[in-house]
Short mmCIF file of N, CA and C in Angstrom, two decimals:
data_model
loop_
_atom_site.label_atom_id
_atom_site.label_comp_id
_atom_site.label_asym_id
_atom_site.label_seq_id
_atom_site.Cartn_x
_atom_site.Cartn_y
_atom_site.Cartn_z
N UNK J 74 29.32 115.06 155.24
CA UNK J 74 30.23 115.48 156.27
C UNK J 74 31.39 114.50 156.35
N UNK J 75 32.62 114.76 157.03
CA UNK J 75 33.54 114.22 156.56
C UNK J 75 34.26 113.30 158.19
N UNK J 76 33.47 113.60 159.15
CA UNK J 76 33.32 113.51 160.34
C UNK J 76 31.98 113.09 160.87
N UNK J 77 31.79 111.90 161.93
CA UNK J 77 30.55 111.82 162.44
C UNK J 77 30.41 113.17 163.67
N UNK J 78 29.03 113.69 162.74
CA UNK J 78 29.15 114.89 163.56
C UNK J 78 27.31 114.78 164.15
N UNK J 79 27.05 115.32 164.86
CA UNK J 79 25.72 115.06 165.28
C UNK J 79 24.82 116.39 164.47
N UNK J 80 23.59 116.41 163.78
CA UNK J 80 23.18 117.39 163.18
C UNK J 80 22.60 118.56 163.99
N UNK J 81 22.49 119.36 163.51
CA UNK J 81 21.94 120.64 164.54
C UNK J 81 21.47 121.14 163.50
N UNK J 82 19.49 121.70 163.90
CA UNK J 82 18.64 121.91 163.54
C UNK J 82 18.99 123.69 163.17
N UNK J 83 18.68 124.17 162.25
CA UNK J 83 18.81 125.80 162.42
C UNK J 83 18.32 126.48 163.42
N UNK J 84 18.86 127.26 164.13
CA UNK J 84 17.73 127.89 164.99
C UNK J 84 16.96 126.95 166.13
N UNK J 85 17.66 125.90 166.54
CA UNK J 85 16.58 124.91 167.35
C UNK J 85 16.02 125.88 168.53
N UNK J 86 15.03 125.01 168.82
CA UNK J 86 14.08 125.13 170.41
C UNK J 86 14.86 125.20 171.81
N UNK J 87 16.47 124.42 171.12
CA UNK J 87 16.72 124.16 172.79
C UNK J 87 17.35 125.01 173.27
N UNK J 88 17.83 125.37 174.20
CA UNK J 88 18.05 126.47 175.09
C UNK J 88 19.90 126.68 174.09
N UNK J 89 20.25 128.28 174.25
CA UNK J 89 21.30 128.30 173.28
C UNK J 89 22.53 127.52 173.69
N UNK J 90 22.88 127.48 175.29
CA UNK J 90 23.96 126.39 175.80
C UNK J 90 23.71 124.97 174.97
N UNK J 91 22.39 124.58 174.59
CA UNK J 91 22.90 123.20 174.41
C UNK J 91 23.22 123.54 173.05
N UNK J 92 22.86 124.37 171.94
CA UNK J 92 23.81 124.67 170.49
C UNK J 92 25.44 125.04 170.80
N UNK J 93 26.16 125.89 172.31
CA UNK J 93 27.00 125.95 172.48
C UNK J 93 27.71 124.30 172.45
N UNK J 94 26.95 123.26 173.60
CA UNK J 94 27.77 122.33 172.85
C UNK J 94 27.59 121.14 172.36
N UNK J 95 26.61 121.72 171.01
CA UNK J 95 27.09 120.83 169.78
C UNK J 95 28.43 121.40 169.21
N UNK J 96 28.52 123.49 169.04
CA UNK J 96 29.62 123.67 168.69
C UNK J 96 30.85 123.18 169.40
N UNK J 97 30.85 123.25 170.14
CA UNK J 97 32.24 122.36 171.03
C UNK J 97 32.63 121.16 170.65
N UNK J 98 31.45 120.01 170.17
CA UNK J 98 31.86 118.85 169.65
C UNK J 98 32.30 118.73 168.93
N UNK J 99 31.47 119.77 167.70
CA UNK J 99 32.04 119.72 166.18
C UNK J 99 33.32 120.03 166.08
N UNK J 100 33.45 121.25 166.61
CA UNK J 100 35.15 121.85 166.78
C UNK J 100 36.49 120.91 167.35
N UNK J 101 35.93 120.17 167.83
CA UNK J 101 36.71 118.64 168.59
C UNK J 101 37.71 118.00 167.02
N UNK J 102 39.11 118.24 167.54
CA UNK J 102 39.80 117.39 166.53
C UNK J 102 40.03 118.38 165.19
N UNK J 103 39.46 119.81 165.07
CA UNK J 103 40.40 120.75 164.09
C UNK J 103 40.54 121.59 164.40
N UNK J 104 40.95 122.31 163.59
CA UNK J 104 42.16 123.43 163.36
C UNK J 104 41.21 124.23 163.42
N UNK J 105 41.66 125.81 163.13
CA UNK J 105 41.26 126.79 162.92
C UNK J 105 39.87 126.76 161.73
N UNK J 106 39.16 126.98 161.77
CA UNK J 106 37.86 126.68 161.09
C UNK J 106 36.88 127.96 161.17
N UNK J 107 37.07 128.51 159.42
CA UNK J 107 35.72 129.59 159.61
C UNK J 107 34.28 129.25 159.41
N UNK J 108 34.02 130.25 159.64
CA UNK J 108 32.31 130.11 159.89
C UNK J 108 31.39 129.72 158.42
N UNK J 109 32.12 130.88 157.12
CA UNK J 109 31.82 129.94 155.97
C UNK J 109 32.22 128.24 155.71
N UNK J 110 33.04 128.06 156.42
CA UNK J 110 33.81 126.29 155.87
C UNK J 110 32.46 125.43 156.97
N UNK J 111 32.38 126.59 158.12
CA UNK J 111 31.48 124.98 159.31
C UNK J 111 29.71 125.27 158.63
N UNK J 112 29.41 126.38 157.85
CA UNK J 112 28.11 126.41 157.58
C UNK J 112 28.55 125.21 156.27
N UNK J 113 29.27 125.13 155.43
CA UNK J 113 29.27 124.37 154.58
C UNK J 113 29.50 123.25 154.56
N UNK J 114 29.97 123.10 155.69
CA UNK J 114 30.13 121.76 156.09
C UNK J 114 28.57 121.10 156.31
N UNK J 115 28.13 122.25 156.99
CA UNK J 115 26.18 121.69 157.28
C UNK J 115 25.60 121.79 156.59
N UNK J 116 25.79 122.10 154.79
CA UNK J 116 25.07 122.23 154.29
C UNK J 116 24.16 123.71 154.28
N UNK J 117 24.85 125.00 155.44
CA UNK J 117 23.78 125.64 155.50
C UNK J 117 24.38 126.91 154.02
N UNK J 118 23.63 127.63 153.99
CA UNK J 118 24.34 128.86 152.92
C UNK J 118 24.96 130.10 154.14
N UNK J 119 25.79 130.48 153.40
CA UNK J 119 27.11 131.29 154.30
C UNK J 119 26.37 132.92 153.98
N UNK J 120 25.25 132.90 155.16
CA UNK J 120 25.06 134.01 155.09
C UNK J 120 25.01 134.83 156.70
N UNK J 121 25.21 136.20 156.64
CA UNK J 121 25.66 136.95 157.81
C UNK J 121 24.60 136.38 159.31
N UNK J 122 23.47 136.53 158.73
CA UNK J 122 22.72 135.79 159.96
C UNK J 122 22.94 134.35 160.49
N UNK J 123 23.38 133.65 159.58
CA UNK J 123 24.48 132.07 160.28
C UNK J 123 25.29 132.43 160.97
N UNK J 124 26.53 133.40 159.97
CA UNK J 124 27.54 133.63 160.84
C UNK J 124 27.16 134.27 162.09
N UNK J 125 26.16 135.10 162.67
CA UNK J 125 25.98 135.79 163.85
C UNK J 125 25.76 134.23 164.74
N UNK J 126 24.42 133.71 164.39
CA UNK J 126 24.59 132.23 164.87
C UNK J 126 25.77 131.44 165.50
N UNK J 127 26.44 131.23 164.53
CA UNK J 127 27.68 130.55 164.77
C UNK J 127 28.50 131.40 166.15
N UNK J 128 28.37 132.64 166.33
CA UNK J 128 29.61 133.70 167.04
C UNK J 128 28.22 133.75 168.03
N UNK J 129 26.98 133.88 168.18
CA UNK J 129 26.20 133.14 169.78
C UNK J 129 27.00 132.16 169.73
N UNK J 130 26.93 131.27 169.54
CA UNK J 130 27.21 129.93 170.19
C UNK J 130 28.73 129.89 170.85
N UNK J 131 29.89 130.31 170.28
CA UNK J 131 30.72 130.22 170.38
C UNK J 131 31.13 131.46 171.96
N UNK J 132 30.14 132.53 171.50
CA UNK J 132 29.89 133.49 172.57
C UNK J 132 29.49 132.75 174.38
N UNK J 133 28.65 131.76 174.00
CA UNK J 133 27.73 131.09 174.86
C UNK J 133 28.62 129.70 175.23
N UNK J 134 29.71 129.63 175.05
CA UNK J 134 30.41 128.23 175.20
C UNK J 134 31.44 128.32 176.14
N UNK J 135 31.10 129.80 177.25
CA UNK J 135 32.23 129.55 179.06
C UNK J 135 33.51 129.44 178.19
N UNK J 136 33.62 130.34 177.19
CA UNK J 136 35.36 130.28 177.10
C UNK J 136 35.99 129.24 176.45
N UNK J 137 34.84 128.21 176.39
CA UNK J 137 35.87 127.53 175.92
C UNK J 137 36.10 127.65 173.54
N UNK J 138 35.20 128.24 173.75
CA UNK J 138 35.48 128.35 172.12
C UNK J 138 36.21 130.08 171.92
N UNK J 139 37.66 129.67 171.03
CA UNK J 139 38.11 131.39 171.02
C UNK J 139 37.64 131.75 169.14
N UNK J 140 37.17 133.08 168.68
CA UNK J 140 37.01 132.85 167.89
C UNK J 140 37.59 134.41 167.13
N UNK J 141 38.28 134.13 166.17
CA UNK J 141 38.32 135.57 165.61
C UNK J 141 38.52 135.55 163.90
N UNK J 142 39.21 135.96 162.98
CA UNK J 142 39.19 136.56 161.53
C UNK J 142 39.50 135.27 161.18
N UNK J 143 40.43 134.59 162.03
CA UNK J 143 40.95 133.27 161.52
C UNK J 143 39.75 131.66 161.35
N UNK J 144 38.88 131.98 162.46
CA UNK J 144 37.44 131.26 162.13
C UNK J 144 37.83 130.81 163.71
N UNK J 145 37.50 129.72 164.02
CA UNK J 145 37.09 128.95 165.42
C UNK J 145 37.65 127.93 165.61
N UNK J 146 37.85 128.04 167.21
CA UNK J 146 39.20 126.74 167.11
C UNK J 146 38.86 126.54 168.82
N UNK J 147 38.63 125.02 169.70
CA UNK J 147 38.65 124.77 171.00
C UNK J 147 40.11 125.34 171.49
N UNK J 148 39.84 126.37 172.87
CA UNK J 148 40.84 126.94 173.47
C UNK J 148 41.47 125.61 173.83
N UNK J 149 41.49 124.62 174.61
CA UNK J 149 41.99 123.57 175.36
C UNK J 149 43.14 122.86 174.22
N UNK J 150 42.45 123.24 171.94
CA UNK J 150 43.65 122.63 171.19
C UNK J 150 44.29 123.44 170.95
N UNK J 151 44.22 124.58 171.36
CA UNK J 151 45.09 126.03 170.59
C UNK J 151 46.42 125.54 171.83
N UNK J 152 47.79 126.14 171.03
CA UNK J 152 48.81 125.74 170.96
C UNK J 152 49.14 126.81 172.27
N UNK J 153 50.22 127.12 173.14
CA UNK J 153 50.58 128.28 173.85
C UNK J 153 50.78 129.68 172.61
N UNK J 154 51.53 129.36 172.06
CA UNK J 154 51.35 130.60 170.88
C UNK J 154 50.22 131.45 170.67
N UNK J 155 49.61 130.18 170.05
CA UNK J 155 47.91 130.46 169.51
C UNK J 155 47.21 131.22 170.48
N UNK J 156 47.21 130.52 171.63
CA UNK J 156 46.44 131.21 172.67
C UNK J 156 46.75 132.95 172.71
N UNK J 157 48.24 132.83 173.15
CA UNK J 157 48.78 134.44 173.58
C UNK J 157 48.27 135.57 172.25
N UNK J 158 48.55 134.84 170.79
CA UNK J 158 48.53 135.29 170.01
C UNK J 158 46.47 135.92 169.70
N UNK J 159 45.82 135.46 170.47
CA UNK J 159 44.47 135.37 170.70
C UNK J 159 44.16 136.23 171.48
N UNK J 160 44.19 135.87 172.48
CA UNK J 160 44.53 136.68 173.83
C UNK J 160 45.07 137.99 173.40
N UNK J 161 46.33 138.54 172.93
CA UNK J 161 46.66 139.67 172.42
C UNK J 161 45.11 140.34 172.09
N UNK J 162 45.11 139.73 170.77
CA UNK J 162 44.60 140.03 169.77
C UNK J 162 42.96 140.92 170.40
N UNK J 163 42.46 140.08 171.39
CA UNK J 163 41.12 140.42 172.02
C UNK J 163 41.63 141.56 173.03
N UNK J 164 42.68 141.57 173.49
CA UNK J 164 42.69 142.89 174.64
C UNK J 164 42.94 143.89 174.05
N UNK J 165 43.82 143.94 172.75
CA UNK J 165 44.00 144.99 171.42
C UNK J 165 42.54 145.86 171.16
N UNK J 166 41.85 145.12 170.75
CA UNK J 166 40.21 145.66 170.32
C UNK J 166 39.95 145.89 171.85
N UNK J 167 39.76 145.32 172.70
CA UNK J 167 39.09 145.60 173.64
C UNK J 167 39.84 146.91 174.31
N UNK J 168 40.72 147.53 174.37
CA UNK J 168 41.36 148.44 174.49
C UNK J 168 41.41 149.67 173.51
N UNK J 169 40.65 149.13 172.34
CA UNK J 169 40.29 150.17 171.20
C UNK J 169 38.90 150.40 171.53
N UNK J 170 38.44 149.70 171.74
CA UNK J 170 36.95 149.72 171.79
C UNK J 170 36.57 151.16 173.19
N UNK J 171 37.20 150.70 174.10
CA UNK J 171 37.28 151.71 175.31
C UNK J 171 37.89 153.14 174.67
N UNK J 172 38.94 153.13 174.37
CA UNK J 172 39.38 154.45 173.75
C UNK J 172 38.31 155.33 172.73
N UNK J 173 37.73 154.37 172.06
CA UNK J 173 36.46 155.00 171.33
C UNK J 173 35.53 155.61 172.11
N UNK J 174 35.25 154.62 173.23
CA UNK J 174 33.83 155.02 174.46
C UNK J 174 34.66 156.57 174.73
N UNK J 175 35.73 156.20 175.53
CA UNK J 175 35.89 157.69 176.26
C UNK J 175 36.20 158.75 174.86
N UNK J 176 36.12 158.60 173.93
CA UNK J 176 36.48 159.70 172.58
C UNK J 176 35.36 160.39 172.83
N UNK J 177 33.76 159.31 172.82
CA UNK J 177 32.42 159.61 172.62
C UNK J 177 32.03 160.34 173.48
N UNK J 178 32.37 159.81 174.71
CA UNK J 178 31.83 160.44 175.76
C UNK J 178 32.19 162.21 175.98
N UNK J 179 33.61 162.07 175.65
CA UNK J 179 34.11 163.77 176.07
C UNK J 179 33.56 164.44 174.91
N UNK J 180 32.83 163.93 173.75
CA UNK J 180 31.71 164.78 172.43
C UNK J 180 30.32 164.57 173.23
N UNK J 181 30.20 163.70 173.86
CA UNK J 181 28.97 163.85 174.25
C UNK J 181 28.23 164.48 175.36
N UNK J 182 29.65 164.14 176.15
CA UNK J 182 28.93 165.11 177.67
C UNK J 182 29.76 166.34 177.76
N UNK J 183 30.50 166.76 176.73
CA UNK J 183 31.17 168.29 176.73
C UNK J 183 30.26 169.23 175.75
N UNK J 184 29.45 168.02 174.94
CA UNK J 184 28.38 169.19 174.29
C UNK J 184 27.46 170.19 175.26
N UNK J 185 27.38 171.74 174.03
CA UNK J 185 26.81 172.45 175.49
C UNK J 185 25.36 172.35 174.67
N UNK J 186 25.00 173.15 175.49
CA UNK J 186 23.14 173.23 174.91
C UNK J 186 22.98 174.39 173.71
N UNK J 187 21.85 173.74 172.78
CA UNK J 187 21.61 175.05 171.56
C UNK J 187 20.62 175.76 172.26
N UNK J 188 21.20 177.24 171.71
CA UNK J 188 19.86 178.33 171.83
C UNK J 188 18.71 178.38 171.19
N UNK J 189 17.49 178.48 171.97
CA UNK J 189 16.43 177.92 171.05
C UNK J 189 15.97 179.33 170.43
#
């Protein structure tokens, strides 16, 4: 590692807040950082069940970790740009995401009944 970083066990015992912040520490002092570069950084292999790992933790870290395509970065170093540009970016999907629900819903509760 290229940083004194404190190790974190795969999968530990301890409750997921305290893996939220080891991620917070680690993230302390860089940039934008994906989830393949921080598993490799640990040595772990860059596979989808890490990455879900990695996006709990970051999920579980009160905001303060923002994370998207670009990898993970502490909200408090993201720039005003960065932020808005983040921020956008999450109310975009989250505003797609809803438009999908209500798509589903008017197929789902406008379906009528089959004749048996």
């Amino acid at each position: 590692m290229t940083q004194d970083q404190p190790v974190l066990p795969l999968f530990s015992s301890a409750p997921e807040g305290a893996d939220a912040e080891w991620f917070v520490t680690f993230l302390m002092g860089r940039e934008w950082i994906t989830a393949a570069e921080v598993l490799r950084v640990l040595g772990m292999a860059v596979t989808e069940n890490h990455k879900r790992w990695l996006r709990r933790l970051a999920d579980g870290s009160a905001g303060r970790i923002a994370g998207h395509q670009k990898g993970y970065k502490l909200v408090r170093n993201m720039t005003g740009e960065e932020y808005q540009w983040w921020r956008n970016e999450w109310l975009k999907a989250d505003a797609a995401i809803r438009d999908r629900i209500r798509q589903s819903d008017c197929i789902f509760y406008g379906r009528q009944e089959v004749a048996a």
